[in-house]
Every structure is written in structure tokens, then in C-alpha cells.
Amino acid sequence: MELSTRAIGEVVHPTAAFYRSPSETQETPDTPSIANFALEPTWETSLLNPKNRIDSLDLPQTPLWRVDGCAGLGTQYYVLPLFLQQVPPMRMDVFVSDFQPPFIREQLELERAFHTKDAARLPRLAIARHVIRILQIWTTNDFQDLASFESFYRSVPFGSRLVLENMSLDARQVQVRVGLNHNLEHKLLPLSRLAHLWGSSFPFPKVIDFFDLDVVSVLHDSVCLVRIHEKLYIFKALTSGAKYLYHELKTLCTLEPHPNVIARPIHIITKRCNFGTKKAVAGFTTFFHSKGTLRDMLPLLRINGHLRRDDQLKWSVQLTRALDDLKNRSGTYYPDLRLDNIVLSESSDIVMVDFEQRGVWCEFAAPEVNAIEYIRLIATDENVLDSVSEKYRKILQGLVPDFEILEDERYTNPESGFNLPWIALSAVEQEAAEVYMLGRVLWCIFEGVSGPQKAAVWQSYRWEPEFEFPEYRRTPPAMRSLIDKCTRGRRETLSSVVARRHSRLLLTTKPANEQSPGDVRNAAKVFWAAEVEAADKFLELRQSQRQKGEWNDNYYERPTLKQVLEVLEAFQNEAPEAV
């Protein structure tokens, strides 16, 4: 089965439990699917037809644009104009529809772009090179000169889009439509409004203007590396979901300092909006840690024979201490624990980043968090039958009575953020869920791999794991025992049934040539039906026992963060330095 945005609802998310085939719905979908295109190519769609082949993917001799990365499951590309003396962080990304004929998907490598996001590999894909060629033609033909383009670029609303329409293998035939994101700027709040919400004595960082920033590179859909007065900083901003930005800003400004947690923001970045006189908070800056994430460093160090046991223990202890400090001194929770959100300082100490508190990908959290997240996904998915979604909306409302307010796009200054599954948990349950995620991260650290799952659907890595959690190959026995205790209650994941192989979703139980996309959908439906049923039963048991006062908040009897720290420190003191 091809990777596409449709695969999320039909296979990857628990909504697959309620997937109905076109024959079951007896409806003609409004949006064309990949399956709607002819399975047997005609001359019109055949790659033998010259019009269906890209004439060239050679970059211009002097390219005007660069592609830095990808998001949106292969539909959003971070692009930067290379000809401007100073590039403000406009975040005017390129958007490509996922619904393309097979010959276009194949030649532009859209399936690979679905899971390839980093600046090291993405620019080699055909779609990235095609985007550069399209933008070169658009910039040259649609603007009188490069100076007029700069005026245009600096005048559009923050987060505006370049939408590629009439996608063709001939770059000259593709139309570039500018989508002005006035809606985002309308939702951005001025500093005075945040001061009203947070109090007049709130410790706001220094305020500087948006156009004082010069983008060096785009690292993520919410993160740019920028230069301000010859110094490098990380600029954090969101082009959707501004409420998460303000929640993170408030959290970072009020956390108790810890050496292994990102320091409070350095600057608040404000931008004059296009309508009215509002000067809104568009983002903030933090320190730049040039060594990168633990996700990328772990396999690189291991492959080159430089992953040392004392470093593994140091990072494990630092991470556990930081989590414990966040809980006990700052009184908050950390649902975003994964290797992507752990960077290395210049002294090779870990630093935790990303405090939006959105949580990790579906299936990556503790089973009790997943149970509530599955309910949320089903309750809020527009493609699920109304009768089904209504059932799960009632369950969700019982867990988080104000969930509809929290799901709204507006920032309402909620004390605990917007993460419904974690808000539904008690403090003890939150700690147990953090310990679960910590156990999976410890497994990655001691195995020296980039993630707990090989060939994860959401993202591929430069160095893909050859095996996945909970298989052990390099972890010392004492740490295996600790990790197993931390991850009590773990369940089988979708990858035990359906996995990504290169750029396709395939059954793990059959050869690729003996299965169809329908087989994959049916297997996913059976898997998710069982998982949703298990989630229903778990939440019913929790509710029943809570009403009787019999519920054990540490249901799976995992160790506490302090107990994990004790075991790590004891092993650290006993273990000789090893490579």
C-alpha cells in the first residue's frame, strides 16, 4: 500500500477500526484517491509516453531557492530565497497536494517524501529539485526583478503559503498560487494581551522586531536557525496552532532553572500585522546547541565506535534528574519525551527542549495515555460515522469536561496546557507515563539507535534501527531489568502487523507480491479494533474503581522517577568506564 495522507486514517490511526470501503459506503468520495487512478496504465498515464517523464531535474546554474526540509507527510516543504541579503523568518513554505496520479507520484518520489524530512536527504529527492525549478521560473517570470520580489516577500502575512497547482512534470506548467495567511496573524496576540492573561509582573524576555532576524536555515516546521547581530539563535514560531506557542512561552519563562532543561527564552519576537496596528508576538528565541539531537548522534557515535558507556549513563542520569525536577520543583509534566527533543550541549550534556506539551506520535506513549488518545482521535475525526464519534465524544467529555474549549484554536491560558490525555491523568499517573517513555528512551540510549521502532511510518532516519524495542542486543543486564520495569503494561504496536518497508505499507506476515492494499487495510482494521476495545475496557475499569476509591494511579506498578534515578546512579558508580 502506498504511503499517503489517506493511509493515516485507513491504517495508521485507530480510526482504521471504523474504516469503511467505498463499496460499504456506496458513496463517491469528493476527493480523488490514489486508488481512483487507473491501475493498469494507459498511454496517457504510461511512463513510456514522453509527456509523462520529467525532462530534467538539474538545478539551475545559480539557484534562487533552497529546500531545507519537509513536513505535513510530504505535502509541505521549507524553502528559503537565496538571493536576499537578509531573509526574515516569513515561513512561506511550499505546499503540494498529496492527491496526484501514480506517474507523478512515482517520478517525483512523493512516497519517499512522506517519511523523509531532514536537510541531508530530502534535497536529493526529485520533488525537492522540482520545487526549486518551479520557484526559479515563478520568481523570474512573475516579478519585475529580484528587488520587487523582496518587497513582496517582506509584505505578506507571516506563515503565508506557496501552493503548487496544476502539478505537472513540466515545471513551466505548474502554477504557483500565493495563499495569504491573514487568519494566522488575526489569531496572534499582542504582548499587552499576554500580560493581561499572565499578570503585569510576568517575567517577559527582551522584545525585538521580527525583521531583525536573518534566517540561516529552517530546521523544523516550527524552528529556524537565525542570526541576530552576528550571533546564532533558535527561533521558535508556529504557522498553525499559535496557542501551543504561547503555552510553551509561558512554561519556559516560569520553569525553575535546571542545567539539563532549555534555558528561558532570550527574546520575544513581535511583528506588525498587516491589518490594523496590532504588533503581535510571533515567536521567541532560545540558545542554539550546534551538536544536534540525541536521535542523530546516538547511531553516529555507535557506528564510529565512540558511544561510551559512561556517556550513556551520564545522559540517562541527567534526563531522569531533569524529569524529576520538572515534576517536583516546577510542578509540570513532560509528554514530549523522545530523542528528537533531546539535544547535546557543547560539553556533551543533554538539554531537553520542546515544551508545547502536545505529546508524542500515536502509539509512542504509555498505554494509558494511548488509550485516551485513541478515544480523542476517534471522537474528533470528521471521517468517522457520527454515531461512533458521538459515543467517544461522551467518553472524552467524562475524562476532560472542558475538552471542547481546549480543542478550540484560541489561546485561553489553561493552566495545564492543551494535551487532553495528560490533563485527564492524575499527577501520579502522569509520572508513571513519563517513566514509561523514559524506559523507551533509555533503551535507545543503551542500544545506540535513533528510535524505538524500525521503519516508523511517520519518519525515516538517516540511520534506521535494524531492530526495535523491546529486543535487546547491547544493553547491559541491569539496565534491561530497569527498562522492563519502566515499560510495564506495554502492548504490541501496529508494526507487529503492518510496517513501512522503504516507502510502502506492507503486512509483516506475507511477501510483498502476495498482498494487496485491501489486505493491509483489513489487517489494520482488525488490529485497531482490538486496541480500541482494550482502551474502552481499561478506561471503564479506571472509572469504576475511581468511583469506589479503589483505583491505583500507578496501575502498572512502574518505578517512580526517583527510584529509576537510584538504580541508574548505583549502576553508574559500579560500572567501569567502557566503550
XYZ file of C-alpha atoms in Angstrom:
579
model
C 0.000 0.000 0.000
C 1.363 3.409 -0.958
C 2.175 5.957 1.703
C -0.190 8.911 1.533
C -2.252 11.045 3.867
C -5.185 8.660 3.294
C -3.132 5.867 4.854
C -3.199 7.675 8.203
C -6.941 7.320 8.690
C -7.208 3.962 6.951
C -4.229 2.177 8.533
C -2.015 4.164 10.920
C -4.528 5.767 13.295
C -7.095 3.927 15.438
C -9.758 5.392 13.156
C -8.842 2.433 10.920
C -11.006 0.313 13.222
C -14.000 2.055 11.675
C -12.742 2.226 8.090
C -15.425 1.540 5.507
C -14.572 0.610 1.946
C -16.220 2.520 -0.925
C -18.483 -0.494 -1.520
C -19.669 -0.281 2.105
C -20.351 3.437 1.979
C -21.848 3.345 -1.522
C -20.596 6.881 -1.923
C -18.314 8.557 -4.400
C -15.540 10.336 -2.482
C -15.304 14.091 -3.055
C -11.518 13.939 -3.029
C -9.796 11.698 -5.563
C -7.754 8.922 -4.029
C -4.716 7.240 -5.438
C -6.854 4.143 -5.922
C -9.194 6.095 -8.205
C -6.478 6.372 -10.825
C -6.216 3.509 -13.324
C -4.335 0.509 -12.016
C -3.253 -0.523 -15.499
C -1.524 2.445 -17.120
C -2.912 3.671 -20.416
C -0.784 5.526 -22.973
C -1.973 8.747 -21.337
C -0.507 7.694 -17.973
C 2.317 5.415 -19.126
C 5.920 6.356 -18.366
C 6.715 5.354 -21.952
C 4.803 8.436 -23.045
C 7.366 11.286 -23.247
C 4.936 13.790 -21.748
C 4.866 11.724 -18.530
C 8.597 11.924 -17.952
C 10.479 14.754 -16.295
C 12.610 16.487 -18.875
C 15.234 17.422 -16.286
C 15.897 17.575 -12.552
C 19.120 19.514 -12.954
C 19.201 22.520 -10.665
C 19.650 25.957 -12.240
C 23.253 27.086 -12.569
C 22.519 29.785 -9.994
C 19.519 28.554 -7.992
C 17.384 31.244 -6.396
C 15.847 28.915 -3.796
C 16.793 26.107 -1.426
C 14.707 23.350 0.170
C 15.649 22.788 3.817
C 13.166 20.154 4.934
C 9.690 18.716 4.787
C 6.615 18.274 6.968
C 2.932 17.500 6.538
C 3.668 13.935 5.433
C 5.315 15.047 2.223
C 2.991 17.944 1.437
C 4.875 20.901 2.996
C 8.412 21.983 2.024
C 10.524 24.554 3.838
C 12.048 26.855 1.220
C 14.396 29.813 1.501
C 15.178 32.501 -1.103
C 18.946 32.599 -1.569
C 19.163 35.974 -3.295
C 18.054 38.211 -0.415
C 20.736 39.919 1.622
C 18.660 39.336 4.745
C 15.923 36.689 4.964
C 13.255 37.422 7.578
C 11.563 34.285 9.013
C 8.377 34.640 6.948
C 7.888 30.824 6.894
C 6.371 30.978 3.418
C 6.523 27.249 2.745
C 5.583 25.364 -0.413
C 2.516 23.111 -0.312
C 1.857 20.209 -2.702
C -1.362 18.218 -2.856
C -0.994 14.585 -1.855
C -3.538 13.510 -4.476
C -1.536 13.066 -7.673
C -1.664 10.493 -10.495
C 0.656 7.496 -9.968
C 3.088 8.545 -12.706
C 3.591 11.921 -10.985
C 3.900 10.337 -7.520
C 6.468 7.870 -8.820
C 8.627 10.313 -10.733
C 8.569 12.962 -8.021
C 9.207 10.344 -5.275
C 6.276 11.571 -3.192
C 6.116 8.320 -1.202
C 9.708 8.834 -0.042
C 8.975 12.466 0.811
C 6.174 11.215 3.112
C 8.732 9.972 5.645
C 11.946 11.813 4.623
C 12.244 15.136 6.431
C 15.876 16.074 7.021
C 18.054 18.512 5.077
C 20.679 15.838 4.440
C 18.454 13.504 2.371
C 15.408 15.468 1.251
C 17.197 17.754 -1.268
C 18.232 14.641 -3.213
C 14.603 13.667 -3.850
C 13.020 14.539 -7.181
C 10.224 16.575 -5.585
C 12.712 18.886 -3.841
C 14.630 19.541 -7.039
C 11.362 20.013 -8.938
C 10.192 22.592 -6.372
C 13.416 24.568 -6.812
C 12.993 24.591 -10.595
C 9.333 25.681 -10.295
C 10.181 28.527 -7.915
C 13.055 29.625 -10.159
C 10.647 30.046 -13.081
C 7.984 31.723 -10.923
C 10.417 34.206 -9.369
C 11.906 35.085 -12.741
C 8.637 35.369 -14.673
C 6.207 36.834 -12.146
C 8.352 39.628 -10.713
C 9.893 42.581 -12.455
C 13.198 41.988 -10.687
C 14.571 40.454 -7.519
C 14.121 43.721 -5.637
C 10.365 43.661 -6.321
C 10.239 40.086 -5.066
C 11.905 41.176 -1.811
C 9.260 43.854 -1.323
C 6.563 41.247 -1.889
C 8.239 38.728 0.439
C 8.515 41.177 3.324
C 4.917 42.380 2.911
C 2.980 39.114 3.101
C 1.441 37.890 6.374
C 3.570 35.555 8.477
C 3.033 31.901 7.534
C 1.662 32.578 4.046
C 1.833 29.687 1.583
C 3.087 28.977 -1.904
C 0.607 26.416 -3.225
C 1.614 24.436 -6.305
C -1.430 23.918 -8.507
C -1.885 22.005 -11.734
C 1.063 19.812 -10.776
C 2.965 18.698 -13.836
C 6.294 17.060 -14.616
C 6.966 20.129 -16.740
C 8.000 22.812 -14.249
C 6.824 25.522 -16.647
C 3.237 24.269 -16.468
C 2.909 24.386 -12.687
C 1.065 27.354 -11.251
C 2.236 28.976 -8.021
C -0.620 30.465 -6.018
C 0.129 32.646 -3.007
C -2.101 31.865 -0.035
C -2.024 34.891 2.270
C -2.354 33.715 5.873
C -4.272 36.657 7.316
C -6.102 34.194 9.576
C -2.908 33.329 11.463
C -1.959 36.951 12.070
C -5.507 37.583 13.259
C -5.042 34.891 15.946
C -1.622 36.097 17.085
C -1.803 38.056 20.326
C -0.095 41.322 21.267
C 2.214 41.444 24.265
C -0.329 43.508 26.179
C -2.901 40.716 25.886
C -0.433 38.119 27.180
C 0.492 40.452 30.054
C -3.208 40.733 30.895
C -3.560 36.939 30.918
C -0.323 36.185 32.763
C -0.129 39.170 35.097
C 1.661 42.520 34.997
C 4.667 41.106 36.866
C 5.260 38.269 34.373
C 8.996 37.974 33.551
C 8.874 38.664 29.808
C 12.198 38.447 27.935
C 13.574 41.343 25.891
C 11.399 42.263 22.900
C 12.920 42.659 19.429
C 11.408 43.147 15.989
C 10.656 40.313 13.593
C 12.673 41.899 10.790
C 15.837 41.993 12.910
C 16.125 38.229 12.350
C 18.044 36.724 9.438
C 17.264 33.080 8.685
C 20.270 30.797 8.234
C 18.285 27.587 7.796
C 14.903 26.047 8.568
C 15.370 23.097 10.913
C 11.782 22.072 11.570
C 8.246 23.172 10.816
C 8.413 25.334 13.948
C 12.148 26.006 14.304
C 14.608 28.171 12.366
C 18.271 28.879 12.933
C 18.566 32.672 12.795
C 21.260 35.310 13.091
C 20.745 38.408 15.234
C 23.624 40.890 15.298
C 26.071 38.190 14.169
C 25.022 35.691 16.870
C 23.121 32.459 16.212
C 19.855 31.622 17.963
C 16.945 29.231 17.602
C 13.714 30.971 16.587
C 10.559 29.123 17.621
C 7.285 30.003 15.895
C 4.182 28.152 14.741
C 2.316 28.737 11.498
C -0.662 26.819 12.884
C -1.787 26.314 16.456
C -0.450 29.573 17.919
C -1.990 28.585 21.254
C 0.776 25.987 21.713
C 3.417 28.664 21.133
C 2.027 30.879 23.886
C 1.667 27.964 26.258
C 5.312 26.995 25.671
C 6.483 30.589 26.094
C 4.677 30.881 29.410
C 6.008 27.495 30.564
C 9.630 28.244 29.674
C 9.526 31.645 31.362
C 8.251 30.156 34.626
C 10.173 26.867 34.901
C 12.706 26.568 37.691
C 16.182 26.585 36.081
C 17.854 23.224 35.542
C 21.143 22.529 33.698
C 19.507 19.852 31.522
C 16.399 21.823 30.568
C 16.448 24.531 27.899
C 17.026 27.945 29.451
C 14.276 30.579 29.468
C 13.751 32.382 26.142
C 16.224 35.128 25.258
C 13.978 37.308 23.088
C 10.294 37.723 22.335
C 9.790 38.401 18.628
C 6.978 40.767 17.646
C 5.655 41.537 14.159
C 3.432 44.317 12.930
C 0.358 42.650 11.414
C -0.954 43.674 8.012
C -4.345 44.838 9.225
C -4.736 47.390 11.984
C -1.959 48.467 14.283
C -1.505 45.217 16.205
C 2.092 44.245 16.912
C 1.746 40.571 17.753
C 4.013 38.052 19.434
C 5.121 35.790 16.574
C 7.680 33.675 18.437
C 10.680 33.629 20.714
C 14.379 32.772 20.600
C 16.407 30.294 22.627
C 20.014 29.104 22.682
C 21.361 27.174 19.705
C 23.041 23.851 20.506
C 25.080 23.009 17.423
C 25.755 19.335 18.205
C 22.194 18.412 17.305
C 19.768 15.866 18.713
C 20.449 12.628 20.520
C 18.374 10.951 17.806
C 21.057 11.692 15.218
C 24.087 11.443 17.497
C 23.433 8.020 19.052
C 23.702 5.884 15.878
C 26.537 8.042 14.537
C 28.578 7.566 17.703
C 27.831 3.833 17.784
C 28.711 3.261 14.125
C 32.042 5.018 14.600
C 32.849 3.217 17.853
C 32.565 6.342 20.021
C 29.448 5.542 22.056
C 30.880 5.207 25.559
C 29.146 3.551 28.492
C 29.959 6.449 30.815
C 28.250 8.873 28.388
C 25.193 6.628 28.141
C 24.904 6.593 31.920
C 25.582 10.314 32.222
C 22.807 11.144 29.755
C 20.405 8.701 31.417
C 21.031 10.203 34.855
C 20.774 13.772 33.563
C 17.498 13.055 31.797
C 15.941 11.376 34.831
C 17.042 14.182 37.147
C 15.576 16.771 34.789
C 12.225 14.954 34.608
C 12.108 14.643 38.384
C 12.952 18.329 38.757
C 10.210 19.356 36.324
C 7.717 17.366 38.343
C 8.746 18.368 41.849
C 10.142 21.904 41.529
C 8.201 23.250 38.560
C 5.025 21.220 39.068
C 4.596 20.317 35.423
C 4.568 17.266 33.192
C 6.601 16.425 30.077
C 4.637 14.414 27.479
C 7.090 15.052 24.596
C 9.872 12.680 25.685
C 11.622 11.367 22.598
C 15.135 11.593 21.167
C 14.182 14.415 18.774
C 13.597 16.646 21.802
C 16.936 15.991 23.478
C 19.908 17.994 22.187
C 23.557 17.917 23.205
C 25.312 20.978 24.608
C 28.874 21.972 23.717
C 30.031 19.971 26.751
C 28.026 16.936 25.527
C 25.420 17.196 28.261
C 21.790 16.666 27.409
C 19.319 19.548 27.142
C 15.574 18.909 26.984
C 13.680 21.115 24.506
C 10.114 21.498 23.180
C 7.633 22.366 25.903
C 4.486 22.743 23.798
C 3.223 19.663 25.705
C 1.470 18.265 22.626
C 2.732 14.723 23.258
C 4.413 12.118 21.087
C 3.156 10.307 17.991
C 0.247 7.916 18.180
C 1.372 4.625 19.819
C 4.643 6.087 21.156
C 3.259 6.981 24.599
C 2.375 4.842 27.603
C -0.625 2.529 27.063
C -2.802 4.500 29.489
C -2.062 7.710 27.555
C -2.612 5.929 24.245
C -5.995 4.686 25.457
C -7.248 8.247 25.918
C -5.515 9.478 22.758
C -7.248 6.781 20.712
C -10.583 7.963 22.113
C -9.708 11.573 21.234
C -8.674 10.725 17.672
C -11.890 8.815 17.006
C -14.084 11.421 18.696
C -12.679 14.304 16.654
C -12.166 12.670 13.237
C -14.555 14.029 10.602
C -14.442 10.791 8.580
C -15.769 8.602 11.387
C -19.515 7.923 11.456
C -21.413 10.418 13.609
C -22.825 7.644 15.789
C -19.303 6.371 16.531
C -17.730 9.782 17.121
C -20.618 10.812 19.391
C -20.042 7.745 21.586
C -16.380 8.601 22.031
C -17.045 12.315 22.492
C -19.133 11.422 25.534
C -16.287 9.287 26.901
C -13.846 12.121 26.269
C -16.128 14.629 27.961
C -16.281 12.387 31.002
C -12.477 12.412 31.148
C -11.983 16.123 30.359
C -15.235 18.079 30.775
C -13.788 21.194 29.078
C -12.274 19.337 26.128
C -14.223 21.304 23.507
C -12.847 24.594 24.847
C -9.318 23.174 24.840
C -9.765 21.881 21.273
C -10.616 25.396 20.088
C -7.851 27.235 18.232
C -7.934 30.249 20.539
C -5.405 30.662 23.346
C -7.284 30.646 26.652
C -4.365 30.437 29.125
C -5.172 26.969 30.520
C -3.012 26.076 33.489
C -2.135 22.588 32.239
C -1.925 23.193 28.503
C -3.991 21.550 25.785
C -2.990 17.878 25.905
C -6.257 16.105 26.688
C -4.882 12.641 27.587
C -2.368 14.080 30.039
C -4.844 16.542 31.544
C -7.131 13.576 32.244
C -4.415 11.884 34.326
C -3.570 12.495 37.979
C -0.067 13.636 38.954
C 0.864 10.068 39.922
C -0.456 8.743 36.603
C 1.481 11.418 34.730
C 4.706 10.393 36.446
C 4.084 6.718 35.638
C 3.515 7.661 31.980
C 6.759 9.680 31.941
C 8.612 6.689 33.383
C 7.255 4.556 30.541
C 8.573 6.960 27.906
C 11.833 7.280 29.829
C 12.234 3.500 29.642
C 11.944 3.577 25.847
C 14.449 6.432 25.629
C 16.865 4.536 27.909
C 16.544 1.573 25.553
C 17.536 3.813 22.627
C 20.477 5.260 24.563
C 21.926 1.887 25.552
C 21.219 0.268 22.193
C 22.625 3.300 20.355
C 19.709 3.680 17.929
C 17.656 6.592 16.625
C 14.243 5.373 17.748
C 12.355 2.541 19.443
C 10.737 1.366 16.202
C 12.412 0.398 12.963
C 10.921 1.895 9.822
C 8.458 4.090 11.720
C 5.632 5.198 9.448
C 5.868 8.850 10.416
C 9.546 9.408 9.813
C 12.605 7.652 8.459
C 16.048 8.340 9.856
C 19.454 8.725 8.298
C 20.471 5.633 10.281
C 17.437 3.380 10.604
C 17.350 0.895 13.514
C 17.819 -2.730 12.456
C 15.585 -3.994 15.271
C 13.099 -2.461 17.657
C 12.030 -2.223 21.252
C 11.938 -4.412 23.341
C 14.635 -6.590 21.697
C 17.986 -6.266 23.450
C 21.425 -6.564 21.876
C 23.773 -4.112 23.592
C 22.016 -3.032 26.800
C 23.717 -4.332 29.997
C 21.566 -6.786 32.039
C 20.996 -4.394 34.952
C 19.633 -1.767 32.580
C 17.462 -4.320 30.786
C 15.759 -5.109 34.075
C 15.203 -1.402 34.779
C 13.815 -0.717 31.301
C 11.441 -3.681 31.546
C 10.111 -2.335 34.858
C 9.712 1.165 33.424
C 7.714 -0.142 30.460
C 5.346 -2.462 32.307
C 1.998 -2.657 30.559
C 3.441 -2.268 27.072
C 1.333 -3.573 24.216
C 2.026 -4.774 20.713
C 2.245 -1.965 18.189
C 0.925 -1.707 14.649
C 4.405 -2.517 13.353
C 3.874 -6.110 14.506
C 1.181 -6.381 11.821
C 1.816 -3.609 9.276
C 5.194 -1.937 8.760
C 6.814 0.531 6.414
C 9.250 -1.084 4.019
C 11.060 1.634 2.144
C 8.077 3.758 1.065
C 5.217 1.267 1.238
C 2.993 -0.112 3.985
C 3.101 -3.916 3.948
C 1.928 -6.825 6.046
C 4.689 -8.352 8.119
C 3.284 -11.855 7.595
C 3.258 -12.119 3.790
C 5.670 -11.488 0.929
C 5.059 -8.156 -0.785
C 3.928 -9.819 -4.024
C 1.239 -11.839 -2.224
C -0.698 -8.981 -0.637
C -2.889 -6.078 -1.710
C -3.701 -2.663 -0.214
C -7.014 -4.168 0.843
C -5.184 -6.840 2.842
C -3.220 -4.119 4.638
C -6.377 -2.146 5.447
C -8.178 -5.232 6.729
C -5.263 -6.274 8.942
C -5.020 -2.736 10.346
C -8.762 -2.699 10.972
C -8.576 -5.921 12.998
C -5.540 -4.679 14.954
C -7.072 -1.315 15.801
C -10.465 -2.791 16.655
C -8.730 -4.881 19.331
C -6.746 -1.884 20.589
C -9.805 0.343 20.808
C -11.688 -2.388 22.651
C -8.778 -2.715 25.099
C -8.762 1.076 25.567
C -12.515 1.056 26.241
C -12.177 -1.683 28.869
C -9.191 -0.018 30.549
C -11.000 3.316 30.845
C -14.185 1.639 32.089
C -12.170 -0.169 34.785
C -10.391 3.049 35.738
C -13.661 4.956 36.020
C -15.349 2.225 38.029
C -12.502 1.836 40.505
C -12.002 5.596 40.851
C -15.658 5.946 41.848
C -15.149 3.269 44.520
C -11.870 4.822 45.697
C -10.025 1.618 44.738
C -8.013 2.817 41.734
C -4.224 2.503 41.892
C -2.872 5.524 39.995
C 0.332 3.575 39.318
C -1.751 0.807 37.745
C 1.182 -0.998 36.120
C 3.424 -0.749 39.201
C 6.228 1.082 37.439
C 9.070 2.582 39.491
C 8.957 6.290 40.316
C 11.419 8.726 38.752
C 13.397 8.816 41.999
C 13.602 5.014 42.056
C 14.804 4.989 38.432
C 17.422 7.573 39.345
C 18.640 5.484 42.287
C 19.162 2.447 40.061
C 20.968 4.484 37.399
C 23.264 6.186 39.895
C 24.069 2.891 41.600
C 24.973 1.314 38.267
C 26.935 4.419 37.282
C 29.025 4.165 40.452
C 29.664 0.443 39.977
C 30.231 0.244 36.218
C 33.794 0.676 34.937
C 34.270 3.065 32.019
C 33.549 1.139 28.835
C 33.284 1.786 25.139
